[in-house]
PDB file of C-alpha atoms in Angstrom:
ATOM      1  CA  UNK V 478      -0.085  -0.043   0.337  1.00  0.00           C
ATOM      2  CA  UNK V 479       2.955   2.295   1.115  1.00  0.00           C
ATOM      3  CA  UNK V 480       4.499   1.914  -2.175  1.00  0.00           C
ATOM      4  CA  UNK V 481       1.386   2.633  -4.203  1.00  0.00           C
ATOM      5  CA  UNK V 482       1.496   6.541  -2.417  1.00  0.00           C
ATOM      6  CA  UNK V 483       5.029   6.908  -2.866  1.00  0.00           C
ATOM      7  CA  UNK V 484       4.706   5.266  -7.072  1.00  0.00           C
ATOM      8  CA  UNK V 485       1.171   8.327  -7.178  1.00  0.00           C
ATOM      9  CA  UNK V 486       3.165  11.343  -5.249  1.00  0.00           C
ATOM     10  CA  UNK V 487       6.332  10.322  -7.400  1.00  0.00           C
ATOM     11  CA  UNK V 488       3.668  10.497 -10.866  1.00  0.00           C
ATOM     12  CA  UNK V 489       2.823  13.426  -9.070  1.00  0.00           C
ATOM     13  CA  UNK V 490       6.278  15.240  -9.255  1.00  0.00           C
ATOM     14  CA  UNK V 491       6.905  14.743 -12.583  1.00  0.00           C
ATOM     15  CA  UNK V 492       3.367  15.821 -13.987  1.00  0.00           C
ATOM     16  CA  UNK V 493       4.151  19.279 -11.458  1.00  0.00           C
ATOM     17  CA  UNK V 494       7.761  19.299 -13.020  1.00  0.00           C
ATOM     18  CA  UNK V 495       6.337  19.189 -16.454  1.00  0.00           C
ATOM     19  CA  UNK V 496       3.919  21.411 -15.905  1.00  0.00           C
ATOM     20  CA  UNK V 497       6.065  24.346 -14.903  1.00  0.00           C
ATOM     21  CA  UNK V 498       9.090  23.847 -17.875  1.00  0.00           C
ATOM     22  CA  UNK V 499       5.670  24.232 -19.790  1.00  0.00           C
ATOM     23  CA  UNK V 500       4.435  27.377 -18.414  1.00  0.00           C
ATOM     24  CA  UNK V 501       7.976  28.764 -18.378  1.00  0.00           C
ATOM     25  CA  UNK V 502       7.546  28.193 -21.961  1.00  0.00           C
ATOM     26  CA  UNK V 503      11.024  25.281 -21.838  1.00  0.00           C
ATOM     27  CA  UNK V 504       8.490  22.939 -23.057  1.00  0.00           C
ATOM     28  CA  UNK V 505       6.809  23.458 -26.409  1.00  0.00           C
ATOM     29  CA  UNK V 506       4.611  20.824 -27.161  1.00  0.00           C
ATOM     30  CA  UNK V 507       3.034  20.285 -30.944  1.00  0.00           C
ATOM     31  CA  UNK V 508      -0.141  19.247 -31.671  1.00  0.00           C
ATOM     32  CA  UNK V 509      -0.277  16.030 -33.492  1.00  0.00           C
ATOM     33  CA  UNK V 510      -4.004  15.098 -33.317  1.00  0.00           C
ATOM     34  CA  UNK V 511      -7.322  16.436 -32.464  1.00  0.00           C
ATOM     35  CA  UNK V 512     -10.531  14.527 -31.590  1.00  0.00           C
ATOM     36  CA  UNK V 513     -13.521  17.248 -32.455  1.00  0.00           C
ATOM     37  CA  UNK V 514     -15.254  18.237 -29.758  1.00  0.00           C
ATOM     38  CA  UNK V 515     -18.080  15.815 -29.388  1.00  0.00           C
ATOM     39  CA  UNK V 516     -21.350  14.884 -27.417  1.00  0.00           C
ATOM     40  CA  UNK V 517     -20.846  11.021 -25.867  1.00  0.00           C
ATOM     41  CA  UNK V 518     -24.863   9.253 -24.608  1.00  0.00           C
ATOM     42  CA  UNK V 519     -24.983   7.908 -21.371  1.00  0.00           C
ATOM     43  CA  UNK V 520     -24.248   4.238 -20.785  1.00  0.00           C
ATOM     44  CA  UNK V 521     -26.571   1.821 -18.879  1.00  0.00           C
ATOM     45  CA  UNK V 522     -24.448  -0.959 -19.113  1.00  0.00           C
ATOM     46  CA  UNK V 523     -21.462   0.600 -17.543  1.00  0.00           C
ATOM     47  CA  UNK V 524     -23.503   3.258 -15.528  1.00  0.00           C
ATOM     48  CA  UNK V 525     -21.832   6.531 -16.897  1.00  0.00           C
ATOM     49  CA  UNK V 526     -22.758   9.850 -17.359  1.00  0.00           C
ATOM     50  CA  UNK V 527     -23.825  11.431 -20.285  1.00  0.00           C
ATOM     51  CA  UNK V 528     -20.856  13.776 -21.342  1.00  0.00           C
ATOM     52  CA  UNK V 529     -19.698  16.590 -24.035  1.00  0.00           C
ATOM     53  CA  UNK V 530     -15.262  15.923 -24.651  1.00  0.00           C
ATOM     54  CA  UNK V 531     -12.219  17.760 -27.184  1.00  0.00           C
ATOM     55  CA  UNK V 532      -9.034  15.656 -27.412  1.00  0.00           C
ATOM     56  CA  UNK V 533      -5.729  16.388 -27.952  1.00  0.00           C
ATOM     57  CA  UNK V 534      -2.227  14.370 -28.495  1.00  0.00           C
ATOM     58  CA  UNK V 535       0.303  16.449 -28.009  1.00  0.00           C
ATOM     59  CA  UNK V 536       4.384  15.420 -28.632  1.00  0.00           C
ATOM     60  CA  UNK V 537       7.613  17.180 -27.309  1.00  0.00           C
ATOM     61  CA  UNK V 538      11.103  16.748 -26.482  1.00  0.00           C
ATOM     62  CA  UNK V 539      12.095  16.835 -23.070  1.00  0.00           C
ATOM     63  CA  UNK V 540      16.083  15.868 -21.446  1.00  0.00           C
ATOM     64  CA  UNK V 541      16.572  14.418 -24.794  1.00  0.00           C
ATOM     65  CA  UNK V 542      13.743  12.524 -24.148  1.00  0.00           C
ATOM     66  CA  UNK V 543      10.111  11.974 -26.456  1.00  0.00           C
ATOM     67  CA  UNK V 544       7.649  12.374 -24.639  1.00  0.00           C
ATOM     68  CA  UNK V 545       3.359  12.309 -25.389  1.00  0.00           C
ATOM     69  CA  UNK V 546       0.425  13.769 -23.713  1.00  0.00           C
ATOM     70  CA  UNK V 547      -3.218  12.887 -24.861  1.00  0.00           C
ATOM     71  CA  UNK V 548      -5.575  16.278 -23.064  1.00  0.00           C
ATOM     72  CA  UNK V 549      -9.080  15.544 -22.363  1.00  0.00           C
ATOM     73  CA  UNK V 550     -11.623  18.044 -21.580  1.00  0.00           C
ATOM     74  CA  UNK V 551     -15.163  16.461 -20.283  1.00  0.00           C
ATOM     75  CA  UNK V 552     -18.269  18.198 -19.185  1.00  0.00           C
ATOM     76  CA  UNK V 553     -20.667  15.571 -17.980  1.00  0.00           C
ATOM     77  CA  UNK V 554     -23.981  15.538 -18.433  1.00  0.00           C
ATOM     78  CA  UNK V 555     -27.023  17.145 -16.625  1.00  0.00           C
ATOM     79  CA  UNK V 556     -24.725  17.776 -13.808  1.00  0.00           C
ATOM     80  CA  UNK V 557     -22.499  20.167 -15.714  1.00  0.00           C
ATOM     81  CA  UNK V 558     -18.833  19.167 -13.876  1.00  0.00           C
ATOM     82  CA  UNK V 559     -15.959  19.741 -15.913  1.00  0.00           C
ATOM     83  CA  UNK V 560     -13.203  17.160 -15.730  1.00  0.00           C
ATOM     84  CA  UNK V 561      -9.658  16.382 -17.379  1.00  0.00           C
ATOM     85  CA  UNK V 562      -7.981  13.669 -18.268  1.00  0.00           C
ATOM     86  CA  UNK V 563      -4.742  13.091 -18.802  1.00  0.00           C
ATOM     87  CA  UNK V 564      -2.212  10.573 -20.287  1.00  0.00           C
ATOM     88  CA  UNK V 565       1.429  11.292 -20.201  1.00  0.00           C
ATOM     89  CA  UNK V 566       4.003   8.814 -21.931  1.00  0.00           C
ATOM     90  CA  UNK V 567       7.893   8.127 -22.081  1.00  0.00           C
ATOM     91  CA  UNK V 568       8.045   5.148 -24.857  1.00  0.00           C
ATOM     92  CA  UNK V 569      12.040   4.741 -24.073  1.00  0.00           C
ATOM     93  CA  UNK V 570      12.544   0.911 -24.091  1.00  0.00           C
ATOM     94  CA  UNK V 571      15.031   0.958 -21.582  1.00  0.00           C
ATOM     95  CA  UNK V 572      13.121   3.697 -19.522  1.00  0.00           C
ATOM     96  CA  UNK V 573       9.483   3.359 -20.163  1.00  0.00           C
ATOM     97  CA  UNK V 574       7.010   5.650 -17.832  1.00  0.00           C
ATOM     98  CA  UNK V 575       2.753   6.007 -18.150  1.00  0.00           C
ATOM     99  CA  UNK V 576       1.057   8.339 -15.717  1.00  0.00           C
ATOM    100  CA  UNK V 577      -2.626   8.262 -16.068  1.00  0.00           C
ATOM    101  CA  UNK V 578      -4.357  11.429 -13.956  1.00  0.00           C
ATOM    102  CA  UNK V 579      -7.970  12.458 -13.770  1.00  0.00           C
ATOM    103  CA  UNK V 580      -9.420  14.904 -11.062  1.00  0.00           C
ATOM    104  CA  UNK V 581     -12.179  13.424 -10.640  1.00  0.00           C
ATOM    105  CA  UNK V 582     -10.307  10.426  -9.411  1.00  0.00           C
ATOM    106  CA  UNK V 583     -10.282  12.136  -6.187  1.00  0.00           C
ATOM    107  CA  UNK V 584     -13.681  11.141  -5.341  1.00  0.00           C
ATOM    108  CA  UNK V 585     -14.436  12.008  -2.140  1.00  0.00           C
ATOM    109  CA  UNK V 586     -13.673  16.018  -2.823  1.00  0.00           C
ATOM    110  CA  UNK V 587     -14.527  15.725  -6.756  1.00  0.00           C
ATOM    111  CA  UNK V 588     -18.066  14.872  -6.091  1.00  0.00           C
ATOM    112  CA  UNK V 589     -18.790  16.779  -3.303  1.00  0.00           C
ATOM    113  CA  UNK V 590     -17.693  20.138  -4.987  1.00  0.00           C
ATOM    114  CA  UNK V 591     -20.633  22.366  -7.353  1.00  0.00           C
ATOM    115  CA  UNK V 592     -19.842  22.511 -10.898  1.00  0.00           C
ATOM    116  CA  UNK V 593     -18.590  25.889  -9.676  1.00  0.00           C
ATOM    117  CA  UNK V 594     -15.789  25.299  -6.979  1.00  0.00           C
ATOM    118  CA  UNK V 595     -14.218  22.715  -9.036  1.00  0.00           C
ATOM    119  CA  UNK V 596     -11.311  24.659 -10.974  1.00  0.00           C
ATOM    120  CA  UNK V 597     -10.766  26.927  -8.021  1.00  0.00           C
ATOM    121  CA  UNK V 598     -10.335  23.541  -5.776  1.00  0.00           C
ATOM    122  CA  UNK V 599      -7.376  22.202  -7.883  1.00  0.00           C
ATOM    123  CA  UNK V 600      -5.875  25.087 -10.197  1.00  0.00           C
ATOM    124  CA  UNK V 601      -2.619  24.494  -8.553  1.00  0.00           C
ATOM    125  CA  UNK V 602      -3.027  20.561 -10.004  1.00  0.00           C
ATOM    126  CA  UNK V 603      -0.843  19.411 -12.548  1.00  0.00           C
ATOM    127  CA  UNK V 604      -3.338  18.027 -15.156  1.00  0.00           C
ATOM    128  CA  UNK V 605      -4.951  21.224 -14.865  1.00  0.00           C
ATOM    129  CA  UNK V 606      -2.110  23.384 -15.137  1.00  0.00           C
ATOM    130  CA  UNK V 607      -0.561  21.620 -18.758  1.00  0.00           C
ATOM    131  CA  UNK V 608      -4.148  22.175 -19.843  1.00  0.00           C
ATOM    132  CA  UNK V 609      -4.189  25.667 -19.062  1.00  0.00           C
ATOM    133  CA  UNK V 610      -0.772  26.268 -20.656  1.00  0.00           C
ATOM    134  CA  UNK V 611      -1.208  24.529 -23.974  1.00  0.00           C
ATOM    135  CA  UNK V 612      -5.506  24.339 -25.072  1.00  0.00           C
ATOM    136  CA  UNK V 613      -4.777  27.699 -25.664  1.00  0.00           C
ATOM    137  CA  UNK V 614      -1.726  27.710 -27.493  1.00  0.00           C
ATOM    138  CA  UNK V 615      -2.553  24.587 -29.434  1.00  0.00           C
ATOM    139  CA  UNK V 616      -6.173  25.470 -30.276  1.00  0.00           C
ATOM    140  CA  UNK V 617      -5.397  27.245 -33.779  1.00  0.00           C
ATOM    141  CA  UNK V 618      -2.993  24.550 -35.238  1.00  0.00           C
ATOM    142  CA  UNK V 619      -3.307  22.780 -38.281  1.00  0.00           C
ATOM    143  CA  UNK V 620      -4.153  19.257 -36.807  1.00  0.00           C
ATOM    144  CA  UNK V 621      -6.554  20.959 -34.885  1.00  0.00           C
ATOM    145  CA  UNK V 622      -8.124  22.964 -37.647  1.00  0.00           C
ATOM    146  CA  UNK V 623      -8.470  20.599 -40.501  1.00  0.00           C
ATOM    147  CA  UNK V 624     -10.397  17.982 -38.309  1.00  0.00           C
ATOM    148  CA  UNK V 625     -13.733  20.064 -39.433  1.00  0.00           C
ATOM    149  CA  UNK V 626     -13.747  18.984 -42.667  1.00  0.00           C
ATOM    150  CA  UNK V 627     -15.335  15.532 -41.581  1.00  0.00           C
ATOM    151  CA  UNK V 628     -16.162  16.533 -37.343  1.00  0.00           C
ATOM    152  CA  UNK V 629     -19.572  16.107 -36.311  1.00  0.00           C
ATOM    153  CA  UNK V 630     -20.774  16.985 -33.096  1.00  0.00           C
ATOM    154  CA  UNK V 631     -22.816  13.600 -32.354  1.00  0.00           C
ATOM    155  CA  UNK V 632     -22.738  10.515 -33.717  1.00  0.00           C
ATOM    156  CA  UNK V 633     -25.354   7.977 -32.601  1.00  0.00           C
ATOM    157  CA  UNK V 634     -28.714   7.848 -32.469  1.00  0.00           C
ATOM    158  CA  UNK V 635     -31.250   7.144 -29.832  1.00  0.00           C
ATOM    159  CA  UNK V 636     -29.912  10.089 -27.813  1.00  0.00           C
ATOM    160  CA  UNK V 637     -33.282  11.369 -25.341  1.00  0.00           C
ATOM    161  CA  UNK V 638     -34.701  14.839 -26.353  1.00  0.00           C
ATOM    162  CA  UNK V 639     -34.037  16.226 -22.727  1.00  0.00           C
ATOM    163  CA  UNK V 640     -30.400  15.927 -22.728  1.00  0.00           C
ATOM    164  CA  UNK V 641     -29.680  16.896 -26.423  1.00  0.00           C
ATOM    165  CA  UNK V 642     -31.607  19.963 -25.422  1.00  0.00           C
ATOM    166  CA  UNK V 643     -29.768  20.405 -22.110  1.00  0.00           C
ATOM    167  CA  UNK V 644     -28.397  24.314 -22.278  1.00  0.00           C
ATOM    168  CA  UNK V 645     -24.599  22.235 -21.466  1.00  0.00           C
ATOM    169  CA  UNK V 646     -25.097  20.561 -24.411  1.00  0.00           C
ATOM    170  CA  UNK V 647     -26.798  22.939 -27.227  1.00  0.00           C
ATOM    171  CA  UNK V 648     -24.084  25.628 -26.375  1.00  0.00           C
ATOM    172  CA  UNK V 649     -21.448  22.782 -26.814  1.00  0.00           C
ATOM    173  CA  UNK V 650     -22.684  22.417 -30.134  1.00  0.00           C
ATOM    174  CA  UNK V 651     -23.321  26.053 -30.873  1.00  0.00           C
ATOM    175  CA  UNK V 652     -19.284  26.075 -30.155  1.00  0.00           C
ATOM    176  CA  UNK V 653     -18.673  23.316 -32.303  1.00  0.00           C
ATOM    177  CA  UNK V 654     -20.394  24.990 -35.345  1.00  0.00           C
ATOM    178  CA  UNK V 655     -19.083  28.351 -34.514  1.00  0.00           C
ATOM    179  CA  UNK V 656     -15.355  26.914 -34.270  1.00  0.00           C
ATOM    180  CA  UNK V 657     -15.500  28.691 -30.816  1.00  0.00           C
ATOM    181  CA  UNK V 658     -13.111  25.648 -29.442  1.00  0.00           C
ATOM    182  CA  UNK V 659     -11.507  28.266 -26.619  1.00  0.00           C
ATOM    183  CA  UNK V 660     -14.438  28.888 -25.572  1.00  0.00           C
ATOM    184  CA  UNK V 661     -15.526  25.170 -24.892  1.00  0.00           C
ATOM    185  CA  UNK V 662     -12.164  25.232 -22.763  1.00  0.00           C
ATOM    186  CA  UNK V 663     -13.002  27.913 -21.001  1.00  0.00           C
ATOM    187  CA  UNK V 664     -16.257  27.052 -20.172  1.00  0.00           C
ATOM    188  CA  UNK V 665     -14.943  23.600 -18.185  1.00  0.00           C
ATOM    189  CA  UNK V 666     -14.643  25.703 -15.082  1.00  0.00           C
ATOM    190  CA  UNK V 667     -15.713  29.624 -15.713  1.00  0.00           C
ATOM    191  CA  UNK V 668     -19.309  29.114 -14.345  1.00  0.00           C
ATOM    192  CA  UNK V 669     -20.850  32.969 -15.191  1.00  0.00           C
ATOM    193  CA  UNK V 670     -18.870  32.427 -18.867  1.00  0.00           C
ATOM    194  CA  UNK V 671     -20.967  29.278 -19.802  1.00  0.00           C
ATOM    195  CA  UNK V 672     -24.093  30.945 -17.785  1.00  0.00           C
ATOM    196  CA  UNK V 673     -23.498  34.079 -20.042  1.00  0.00           C
ATOM    197  CA  UNK V 674     -23.165  32.410 -23.716  1.00  0.00           C
ATOM    198  CA  UNK V 675     -25.856  30.214 -23.067  1.00  0.00           C
ATOM    199  CA  UNK V 676     -28.236  33.225 -22.709  1.00  0.00           C
ATOM    200  CA  UNK V 677     -26.563  34.426 -25.335  1.00  0.00           C
TER     201      UNK V 677
END
């Protein structure tokens, strides 16, 4: 048990170090793939709620080694809670490393937060810091912009009207259609801004 805790602490330190280097501009991430903003319906089998998501796959060289970072920005529906999941991989034969981190894994804290409290509660979390440092920079990249030729906001049938007509889902679809991806990034945790956009 203690080993698990030490390992998690080590992973957190690694993410914090890379977040700091990224914030200082010493690590440049390149967006190599973008999974467009979309809506995913609830899964009754897995008991997961419906959600909105956009995902970035990025690469960088740190200390002479290749790293890959996946960032996924979620909003669950209907509760409207923002979440960030990331996976950091160093695919080197003799020094392989993979770290997964998601804000909502901190179950007790996260579950007790209102959507408007999450941003403040997790502002120093390395997942939050990396996302804030990277997403606004890469949002205009070719990898992101090229997806609009084929992307669809909804890719499945049989979705309940009450979910499709949820204000956050309708807002996300509007942002998708207008290619306002940075606004989606912002409404994850900036609830007053989200409400302002909904009322427009």
